[in-house]
Coordinates of C-alpha atoms in Angstrom, one line a residue:
X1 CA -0.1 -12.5 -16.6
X2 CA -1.1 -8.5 -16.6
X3 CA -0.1 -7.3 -12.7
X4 CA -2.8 -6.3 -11.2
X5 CA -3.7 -2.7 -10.9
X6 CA -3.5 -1.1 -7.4
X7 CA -6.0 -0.6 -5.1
X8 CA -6.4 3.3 -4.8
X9 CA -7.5 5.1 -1.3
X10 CA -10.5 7.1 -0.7
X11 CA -9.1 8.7 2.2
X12 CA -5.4 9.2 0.8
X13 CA -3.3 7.2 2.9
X14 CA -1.4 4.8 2.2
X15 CA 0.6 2.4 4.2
X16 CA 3.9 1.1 1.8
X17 CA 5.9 -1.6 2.3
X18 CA 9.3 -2.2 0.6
X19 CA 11.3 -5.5 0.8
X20 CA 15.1 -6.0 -0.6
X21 CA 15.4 -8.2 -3.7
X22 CA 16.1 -11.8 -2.0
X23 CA 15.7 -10.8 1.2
X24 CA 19.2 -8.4 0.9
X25 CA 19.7 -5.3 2.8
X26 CA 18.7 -2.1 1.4
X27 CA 20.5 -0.4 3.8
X28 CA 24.2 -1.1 4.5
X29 CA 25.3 1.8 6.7
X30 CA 23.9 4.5 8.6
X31 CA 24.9 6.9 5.4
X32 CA 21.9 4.8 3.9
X33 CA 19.1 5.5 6.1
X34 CA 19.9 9.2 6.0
X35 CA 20.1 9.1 2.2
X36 CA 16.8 7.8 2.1
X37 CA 15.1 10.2 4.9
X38 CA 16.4 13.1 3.2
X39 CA 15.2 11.8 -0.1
X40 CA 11.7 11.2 1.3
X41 CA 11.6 15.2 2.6
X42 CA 12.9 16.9 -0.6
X43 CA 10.4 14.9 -2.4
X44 CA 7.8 15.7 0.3
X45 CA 8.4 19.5 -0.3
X46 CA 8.2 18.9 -3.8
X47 CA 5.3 16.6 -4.2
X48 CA 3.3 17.7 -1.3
X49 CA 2.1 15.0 0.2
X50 CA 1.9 13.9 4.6
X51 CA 4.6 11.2 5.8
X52 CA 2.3 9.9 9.1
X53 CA 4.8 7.4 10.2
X54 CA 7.8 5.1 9.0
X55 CA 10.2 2.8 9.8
X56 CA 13.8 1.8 8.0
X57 CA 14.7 -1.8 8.7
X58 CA 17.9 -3.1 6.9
X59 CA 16.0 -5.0 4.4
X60 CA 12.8 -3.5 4.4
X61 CA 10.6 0.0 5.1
X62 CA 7.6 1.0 6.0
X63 CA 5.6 3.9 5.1
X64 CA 2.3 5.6 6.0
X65 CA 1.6 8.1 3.9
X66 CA -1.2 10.6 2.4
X67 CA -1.1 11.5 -0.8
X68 CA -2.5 14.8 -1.9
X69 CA -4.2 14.1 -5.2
X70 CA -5.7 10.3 -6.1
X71 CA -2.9 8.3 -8.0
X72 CA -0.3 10.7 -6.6
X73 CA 1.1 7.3 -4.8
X74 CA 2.6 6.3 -7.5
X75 CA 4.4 9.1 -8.9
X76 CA 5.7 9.4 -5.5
X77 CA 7.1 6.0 -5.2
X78 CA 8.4 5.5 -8.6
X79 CA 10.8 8.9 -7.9
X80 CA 11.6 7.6 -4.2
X81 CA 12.6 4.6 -4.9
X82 CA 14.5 5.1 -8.8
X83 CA 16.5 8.0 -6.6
X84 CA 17.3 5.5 -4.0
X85 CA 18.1 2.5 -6.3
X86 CA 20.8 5.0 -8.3
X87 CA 22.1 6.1 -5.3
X88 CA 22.7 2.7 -3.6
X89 CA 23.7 0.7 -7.0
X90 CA 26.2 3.5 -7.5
X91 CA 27.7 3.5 -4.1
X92 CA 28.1 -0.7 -4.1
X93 CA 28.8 -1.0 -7.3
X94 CA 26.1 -3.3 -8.5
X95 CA 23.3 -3.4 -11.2
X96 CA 20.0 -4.4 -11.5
X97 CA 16.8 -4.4 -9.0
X98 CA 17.1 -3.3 -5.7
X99 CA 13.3 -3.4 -4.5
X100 CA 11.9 -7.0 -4.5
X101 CA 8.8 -7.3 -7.2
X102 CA 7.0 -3.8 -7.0
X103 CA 6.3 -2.2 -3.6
X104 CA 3.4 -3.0 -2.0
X105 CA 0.8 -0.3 -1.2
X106 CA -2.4 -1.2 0.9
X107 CA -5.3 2.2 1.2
X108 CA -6.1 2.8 5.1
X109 CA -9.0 4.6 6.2
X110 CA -9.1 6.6 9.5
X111 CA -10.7 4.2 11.5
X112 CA -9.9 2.3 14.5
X113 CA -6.6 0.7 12.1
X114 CA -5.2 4.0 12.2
X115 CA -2.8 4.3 15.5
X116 CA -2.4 0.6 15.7
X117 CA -1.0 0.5 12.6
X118 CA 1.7 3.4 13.3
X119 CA 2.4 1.3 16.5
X120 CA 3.0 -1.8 14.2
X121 CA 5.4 0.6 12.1
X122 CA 7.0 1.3 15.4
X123 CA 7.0 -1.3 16.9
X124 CA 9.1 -3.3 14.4
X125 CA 12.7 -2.6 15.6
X126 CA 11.3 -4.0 19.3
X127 CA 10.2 -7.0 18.0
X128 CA 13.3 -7.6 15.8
X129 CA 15.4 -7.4 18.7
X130 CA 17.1 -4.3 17.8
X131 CA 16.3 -2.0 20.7
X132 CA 14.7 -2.1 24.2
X133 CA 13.0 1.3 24.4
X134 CA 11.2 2.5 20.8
X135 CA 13.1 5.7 21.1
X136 CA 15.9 4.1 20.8
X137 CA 15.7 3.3 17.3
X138 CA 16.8 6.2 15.0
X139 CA 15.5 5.4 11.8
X140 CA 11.6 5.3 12.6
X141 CA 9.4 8.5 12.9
X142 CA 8.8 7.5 16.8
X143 CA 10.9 10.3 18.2
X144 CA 9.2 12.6 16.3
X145 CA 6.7 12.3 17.8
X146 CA 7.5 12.8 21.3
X147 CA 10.6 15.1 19.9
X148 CA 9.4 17.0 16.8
X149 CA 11.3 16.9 13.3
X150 CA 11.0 17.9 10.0
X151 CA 9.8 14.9 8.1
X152 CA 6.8 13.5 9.9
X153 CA 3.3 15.1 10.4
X154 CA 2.5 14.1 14.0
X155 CA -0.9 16.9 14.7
X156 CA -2.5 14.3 12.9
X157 CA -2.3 11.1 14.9
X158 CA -1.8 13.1 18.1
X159 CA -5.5 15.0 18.3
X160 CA -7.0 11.8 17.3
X161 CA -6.6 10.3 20.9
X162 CA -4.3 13.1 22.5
X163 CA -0.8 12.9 22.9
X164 CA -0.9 10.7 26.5
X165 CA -2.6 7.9 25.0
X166 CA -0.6 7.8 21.9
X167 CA 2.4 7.5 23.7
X168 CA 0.6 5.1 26.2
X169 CA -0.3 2.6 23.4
X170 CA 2.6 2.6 21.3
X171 CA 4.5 1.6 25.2
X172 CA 1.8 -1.5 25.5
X173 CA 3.8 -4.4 22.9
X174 CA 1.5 -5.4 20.4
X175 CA 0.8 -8.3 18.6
X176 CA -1.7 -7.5 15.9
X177 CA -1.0 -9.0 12.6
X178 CA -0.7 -6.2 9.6
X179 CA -0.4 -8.3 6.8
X180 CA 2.0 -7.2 3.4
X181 CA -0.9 -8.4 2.0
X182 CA -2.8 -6.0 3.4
X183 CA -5.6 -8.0 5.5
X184 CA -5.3 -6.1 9.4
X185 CA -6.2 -8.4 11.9
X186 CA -6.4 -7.4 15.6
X187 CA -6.9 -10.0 18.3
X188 CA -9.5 -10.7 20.7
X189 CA -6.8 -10.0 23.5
X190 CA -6.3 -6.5 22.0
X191 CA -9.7 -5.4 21.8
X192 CA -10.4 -7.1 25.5
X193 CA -8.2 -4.8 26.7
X194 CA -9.4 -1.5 25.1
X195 CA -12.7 -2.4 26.0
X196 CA -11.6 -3.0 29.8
X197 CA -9.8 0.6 29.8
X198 CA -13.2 1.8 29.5
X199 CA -14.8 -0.3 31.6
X200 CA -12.1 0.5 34.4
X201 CA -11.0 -3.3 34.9
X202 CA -14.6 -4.4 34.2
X203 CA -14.9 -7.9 31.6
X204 CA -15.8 -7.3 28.4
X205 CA -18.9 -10.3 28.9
X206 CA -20.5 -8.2 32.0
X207 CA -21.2 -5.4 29.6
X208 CA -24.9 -7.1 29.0
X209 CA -25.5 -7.6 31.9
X210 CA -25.7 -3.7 33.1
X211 CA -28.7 -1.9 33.4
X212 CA -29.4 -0.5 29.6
X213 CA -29.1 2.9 29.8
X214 CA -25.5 2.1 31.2
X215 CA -25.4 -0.8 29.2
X216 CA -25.7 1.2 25.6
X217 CA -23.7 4.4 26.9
X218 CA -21.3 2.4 27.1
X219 CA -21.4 0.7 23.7
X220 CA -21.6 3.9 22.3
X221 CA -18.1 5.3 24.3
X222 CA -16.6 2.1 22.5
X223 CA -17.7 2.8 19.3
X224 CA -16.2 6.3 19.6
X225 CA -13.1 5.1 20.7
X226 CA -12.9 3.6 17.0
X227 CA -13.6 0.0 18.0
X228 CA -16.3 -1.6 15.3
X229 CA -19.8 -3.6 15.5
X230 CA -18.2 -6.5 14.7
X231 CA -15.4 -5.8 17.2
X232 CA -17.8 -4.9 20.1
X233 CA -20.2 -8.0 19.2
X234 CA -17.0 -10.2 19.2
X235 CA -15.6 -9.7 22.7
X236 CA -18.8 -9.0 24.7
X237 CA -21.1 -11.5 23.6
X238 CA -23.8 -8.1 22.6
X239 CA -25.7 -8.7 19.3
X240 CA -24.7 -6.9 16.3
X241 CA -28.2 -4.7 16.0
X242 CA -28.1 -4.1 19.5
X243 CA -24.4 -2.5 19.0
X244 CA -25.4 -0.3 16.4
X245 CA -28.3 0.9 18.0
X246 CA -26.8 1.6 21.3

């Protein structure tokens, strides 16, 4: 059966997902991880494309990425990972696939996935266990961001929602559910509590109930924030057409 062919990004970005042939490591020692990093920003500098987030797990990586011109992706991956595969086939002596199938690669759009799915990225040592504190991990773009470094591009992210409430969210432990697959779910909880930052402490289901001036200015803060129609209409109980007209 003819793979089929990737899904390509209007916007650029990509978020990239690598996994270890039968689960193995990718990375054995910390020589690794730096091999890799420094593979990424030569080829950055020679490609020219934005690295918006990552994270180096022992047997798999994450990458959010923006790729310059449309198919770019691949060309970028195929010299990424080929360098990689040389290098750590070479050091361990082995042969063969390193990467499990083909990488996965799943377009993202600037919307209101965007910094929850760099805290997902982030998050990942945390919920393995690994660490206690997310700067504590050194092989994600975290500490970039609240350190600077030469790999990641963190303007970006950071004058989306400002640098406070960047930092604030990627502290609140997440459970949304970014699927390899590429579907990005984010729960009822989640979205209950953006919408009650706004409100200051205020439920979700009271929002129809306020006067509709209120009422709609508020919708339309939400929608601002990033949050969707569908969202909104979820966790409030507001119709759809009175969402979008608000």
């Amino acid at each position: 059966m003819a793979r089929q062919a990737r899904q390509l990004s209007n916007s650029g970005f990509y978020h990239i997902v690598l996994r270890g042939i039968n689960h193995q490591h990718v990375f054995e020692d910390e020589s690794d991880y730096i091999y890799f990093l420094k593979s990424l920003h030569d080829l950055k500098i020679a490609l020219v494309f934005e690295v918006y987030a990552y994270c180096l797990m022992s047997n798999h990586v994450h990458l959010l990425l923006r790729e310059k011109q449309v198919g770019d992706i691949s060309l970028i991956m195929k010299r990424l990972l080929t360098k990689y595969a040389m290098y750590f086939n070479r050091k361990y002596q082995r042969s063969g696939a390193l990467i499990a199938n083909r990488y996965r690669s799943m377009p993202v759009e600037v919307d209101e996935y965007f910094i929850p799915l760099q805290r997902y990225i982030h998050q990942n040592p945390l919920k393995a266990g690994l660490v206690n504190k997310l700067e504590a991990y050194p092989f994600s773009s975290y500490r970039e961001y609240l350190l600077g470094g030469g790999l990641t591009d963190t303007a970006f992210a950071l004058e989306l929602i400002g640098r406070d409430e960047w930092i604030r969210l990627h502290r609140v432990e997440s459970d949304d559910d970014f699927e390899i697959s590429g579907k990005i779910s984010i729960n009822n909880n989640e979205i209950r509590r953006r919408i009650m930052h706004y409100t200051h402490g205020r439920e979700p289901h009271e929002i129809g109930s306020w006067a509709k001036a209120e009422r709609d200015s508020m919708l339309r803060e939400l929608k601002e924030t990033g949050l969707s129609i569908r969202q909104i209409e979820r966790v409030t109980g507001i119709s759809r057409g009175v969402v979008a007209k608000s």
